[in-house]
Amino acid sequence: MKAPASAKKRAAELTAELERHNHLYYVKDAPEISDSAYDKLFHELRALEEAHPDLRSPNSPTARVGGAPVDEFAKVKHRVPMLSLANAFDEKDFRAFDERVRKFLDVAPGEDLEYHVELKFDGLSMSLTYEDGEFAYAATRGDGETGEDVTHNIRTIKSIPMRLDTKAAKTKTPKTIEIRGEVIFPIKDFEKLNREQEASGGKIFANPRNAAAGTIRQLDPKIAASRALTAFWYGVGAVEGVSSGAGGLRQFESIDELQKTFAAWGLRIGDHRKVVKGVDGVLKFYRDVEKKRDALPYEIDGIVVKLNRMRDLDQAGYVSRAPRGMIAFKYPPRQETTVIEDILVQIGRTGALTPVAALRPVKVGGVMVSRATLHNQDEIDRKDVRIGDTVFIQRAGDVIPEVVSVVKEKRTGKEKKFSILDWAEKNGISAERKEGEAAYRATNAGGELRQRRFEHFAMKDAMNIDGLGWKIIEQLIEAKLLETFGDLYRLKLADLLSLEGFKEKSSQNLLDAIKATKKVDLYRLVFGLGIRHVGERTSKIVASHFGAIEPMLKASEEDFMAIHEIGPEVARSLREYFSSKEGKDEVKDLLKFVDPIAPKKAGAGAPFAGLTIVLTGTFPNLSRSEATRLIEENGGKTASSVSKKTSFVVAGTDAGSKLDKAQELGIEVIDEAEMLRRIEK
Ligand code: IVH
């Protein structure tokens, strides 16, 4: 059944409006509406598309939450190859570049060249292809000739427009254009991701570039959708349909004009770009940016200098697959060598044991560093790091420095191997490591564990208790004032005043901060409990599924498993915690003080409120997970088997035994269309 014209028109309006707000928020950093107003438009569009599946399109704003996973990455041949850049590492190199380029251009001695200077983003290079102004597909660089199709993930990056606004830009719409740029992971988001990965026992990324690459290399776009990737666009490959110039470049006079056109089309271009004159202009920019480097919200590894005029670039030509008129002018890496004086072990909130190198202090990228993480025993073994080794260490942004590699030539033979198990034995700690996990865990490290658990409970993304830092927690634990989380709420002014360094005012502030968390979002409380594998995102999912903490105490492993997006390992961990005596006591005690706020969700008036629905067979439009999400968003629950408690069954084609069971029990069976109709109502 085709959607009526009115629905089609409204869907087009909503699409344009949502994309406009994406642009304002993610490119301009100047939102005009609140998140909830955005959500309202979004849900209206989604409901329309659900009611009229012919309105769906792969480039719809609703598709940005991540559609179905792909089975593999298809190969994509770039129309125009993705080239590389030559490097300059210092002023001398750069002057040599300028000299070289001059030889290819008709410039008078003493006349300065015109350069376009911009940041060199440290991410993953990417090519977007737009056809008739519509986003068609995205590919990685690969070997420069052929890359991998990562369209499914790129679509989730909301700063990337699904349609080039050539109308507003008053330019022609190219039939086909390849737009080249860099996908990056902002540093703050990267750090947050690693914290979450750590909390959930997931992979820790060494730096933002690896995190960007690791995210783009996922088959399931939901992962990319949940991460804060963004991108900057700086160049073109093929441009067809508006120009016959070499590589299509001639439709633009200069790099500056090209990038300004990109911006007018709605693409995000780099901050801090400039057109400058000669070597001096470039050197000034290079130094200015270096001073700002630490304050930038993303990683850069240099600047890129390009002849600004397309004519000059053409004339300079190419050498070994790099344009002769462009160069990457790099900053010194934030790597240094130093000596590992000792290896220490940190105990995390779930008991995870993290080896840390104690370094002979050294300045890296302007900061004094005396500790670097070694991640885990496997990393120590892989890199063959020993106490006494001279090693390369690296600092990326504000990230904890890490040991990159060993300078084996410096070995004297006196270096000592390190094993966490030996360390644990010496320190009377029993450590174990579960299959598939990187970290050993301490099972009996009482005091340390408690310290970590409280630090986690108080942290910003969890209960957000202002002023409750590690030092104060340590004092409180030492004074035997903190054993369980509930003890926080039992603290009295007199308790605090008895501690060293606590004044009347600071003590009262802390009590107020603790009191302020009595009303807290449910997910923060769940996250704060520090359950293994349960990061912030999982906590949100669980909180919105249960709506309160009491039912979690009674839930079985299957109940947790039945939640969309919760896997077996996480389900087991949740069940282990909530069914344990310690878990139950902890939660019940907390509930005497804390009154968690249920997430806003489909309320009692929602179409499927209180219903348990079973899905079977294949549906004409919705995937299984889309159907599940839809049911959950409308207040219902899904179950995996039919019983007397089942409210109704939604059956598609090839429905099997569940359908028989439903008929046997006399339970209502409906199809996808009917389910969508009930939601509409
Ligand atoms: S222009 C012919 N501009 O650096 C290649 N590249 O080392 C034209 N990169 O493969 C590239 N920021 O992935 C250009 N502002 C920028 C860049 C940039 C980062 C990357 C790009 C390229 C690599 C070369």
mmCIF file with all atom_site columns, C-alpha atoms in Angstrom, residues 120-125 182-187 190 205-217 229 298-301 330 335 394 396 399 402:
data_model
loop_
_atom_site.group_PDB
_atom_site.id
_atom_site.type_symbol
_atom_site.label_atom_id
_atom_site.label_alt_id
_atom_site.label_comp_id
_atom_site.label_asym_id
_atom_site.label_entity_id
_atom_site.label_seq_id
_atom_site.pdbx_PDB_ins_code
_atom_site.Cartn_x
_atom_site.Cartn_y
_atom_site.Cartn_z
_atom_site.occupancy
_atom_site.B_iso_or_equiv
_atom_site.pdbx_formal_charge
_atom_site.auth_seq_id
_atom_site.auth_comp_id
_atom_site.auth_asym_id
_atom_site.auth_atom_id
_atom_site.pdbx_PDB_model_num
ATOM 1  C CA . LYS A 1 120 ? 46.560 17.454 9.663  1.00 0.00 ? 120 LYS A CA 1
ATOM 2  C CA . PHE A 1 121 ? 43.893 15.413 11.390 1.00 0.00 ? 121 PHE A CA 1
ATOM 3  C CA . ASP A 1 122 ? 45.017 12.168 12.927 1.00 0.00 ? 122 ASP A CA 1
ATOM 4  C CA . GLY A 1 123 ? 42.233 9.827  11.980 1.00 0.00 ? 123 GLY A CA 1
ATOM 5  C CA . LEU A 1 124 ? 41.173 7.527  9.211  1.00 0.00 ? 124 LEU A CA 1
ATOM 6  C CA . SER A 1 125 ? 41.040 8.784  5.626  1.00 0.00 ? 125 SER A CA 1
ATOM 7  C CA . GLU A 1 182 ? 39.326 12.270 7.680  1.00 0.00 ? 182 GLU A CA 1
ATOM 8  C CA . VAL A 1 183 ? 37.088 10.515 10.200 1.00 0.00 ? 183 VAL A CA 1
ATOM 9  C CA . ILE A 1 184 ? 38.206 11.243 13.743 1.00 0.00 ? 184 ILE A CA 1
ATOM 10 C CA . PHE A 1 185 ? 37.391 10.404 17.338 1.00 0.00 ? 185 PHE A CA 1
ATOM 11 C CA . PRO A 1 186 ? 37.333 13.532 19.555 1.00 0.00 ? 186 PRO A CA 1
ATOM 12 C CA . ILE A 1 187 ? 39.650 13.113 22.553 1.00 0.00 ? 187 ILE A CA 1
ATOM 13 C CA . PHE A 1 190 ? 37.643 8.695  23.176 1.00 0.00 ? 190 PHE A CA 1
ATOM 14 C CA . PHE A 1 205 ? 41.963 1.548  22.383 1.00 0.00 ? 205 PHE A CA 1
ATOM 15 C CA . ALA A 1 206 ? 45.535 2.850  22.370 1.00 0.00 ? 206 ALA A CA 1
ATOM 16 C CA . ASN A 1 207 ? 44.620 6.230  20.857 1.00 0.00 ? 207 ASN A CA 1
ATOM 17 C CA . PRO A 1 208 ? 41.767 8.087  19.174 1.00 0.00 ? 208 PRO A CA 1
ATOM 18 C CA . ARG A 1 209 ? 42.896 7.050  15.699 1.00 0.00 ? 209 ARG A CA 1
ATOM 19 C CA . ASN A 1 210 ? 42.718 3.360  16.619 1.00 0.00 ? 210 ASN A CA 1
ATOM 20 C CA . ALA A 1 211 ? 39.320 3.932  18.162 1.00 0.00 ? 211 ALA A CA 1
ATOM 21 C CA . ALA A 1 212 ? 38.081 5.587  14.951 1.00 0.00 ? 212 ALA A CA 1
ATOM 22 C CA . ALA A 1 213 ? 39.494 2.795  12.807 1.00 0.00 ? 213 ALA A CA 1
ATOM 23 C CA . GLY A 1 214 ? 38.173 0.106  15.142 1.00 0.00 ? 214 GLY A CA 1
ATOM 24 C CA . THR A 1 215 ? 34.718 1.648  15.057 1.00 0.00 ? 215 THR A CA 1
ATOM 25 C CA . ILE A 1 216 ? 34.601 2.029  11.289 1.00 0.00 ? 216 ILE A CA 1
ATOM 26 C CA . ARG A 1 217 ? 35.768 -1.570 10.940 1.00 0.00 ? 217 ARG A CA 1
ATOM 27 C CA . LEU A 1 229 ? 32.742 9.965  15.540 1.00 0.00 ? 229 LEU A CA 1
ATOM 28 C CA . TYR A 1 298 ? 41.019 16.203 18.656 1.00 0.00 ? 298 TYR A CA 1
ATOM 29 C CA . GLU A 1 299 ? 44.413 14.842 17.733 1.00 0.00 ? 299 GLU A CA 1
ATOM 30 C CA . ILE A 1 300 ? 46.532 16.339 14.979 1.00 0.00 ? 300 ILE A CA 1
ATOM 31 C CA . ASP A 1 301 ? 49.985 15.207 13.954 1.00 0.00 ? 301 ASP A CA 1
ATOM 32 C CA . LYS A 1 330 ? 54.660 17.158 10.994 1.00 0.00 ? 330 LYS A CA 1
ATOM 33 C CA . GLN A 1 335 ? 57.060 9.843  22.121 1.00 0.00 ? 335 GLN A CA 1
ATOM 34 C CA . GLN A 1 394 ? 53.800 7.803  24.061 1.00 0.00 ? 394 GLN A CA 1
ATOM 35 C CA . ALA A 1 396 ? 48.213 11.170 23.101 1.00 0.00 ? 396 ALA A CA 1
ATOM 36 C CA . VAL A 1 399 ? 45.398 10.057 27.620 1.00 0.00 ? 399 VAL A CA 1
ATOM 37 C CA . GLU A 1 402 ? 51.597 4.031  27.451 1.00 0.00 ? 402 GLU A CA 1
#
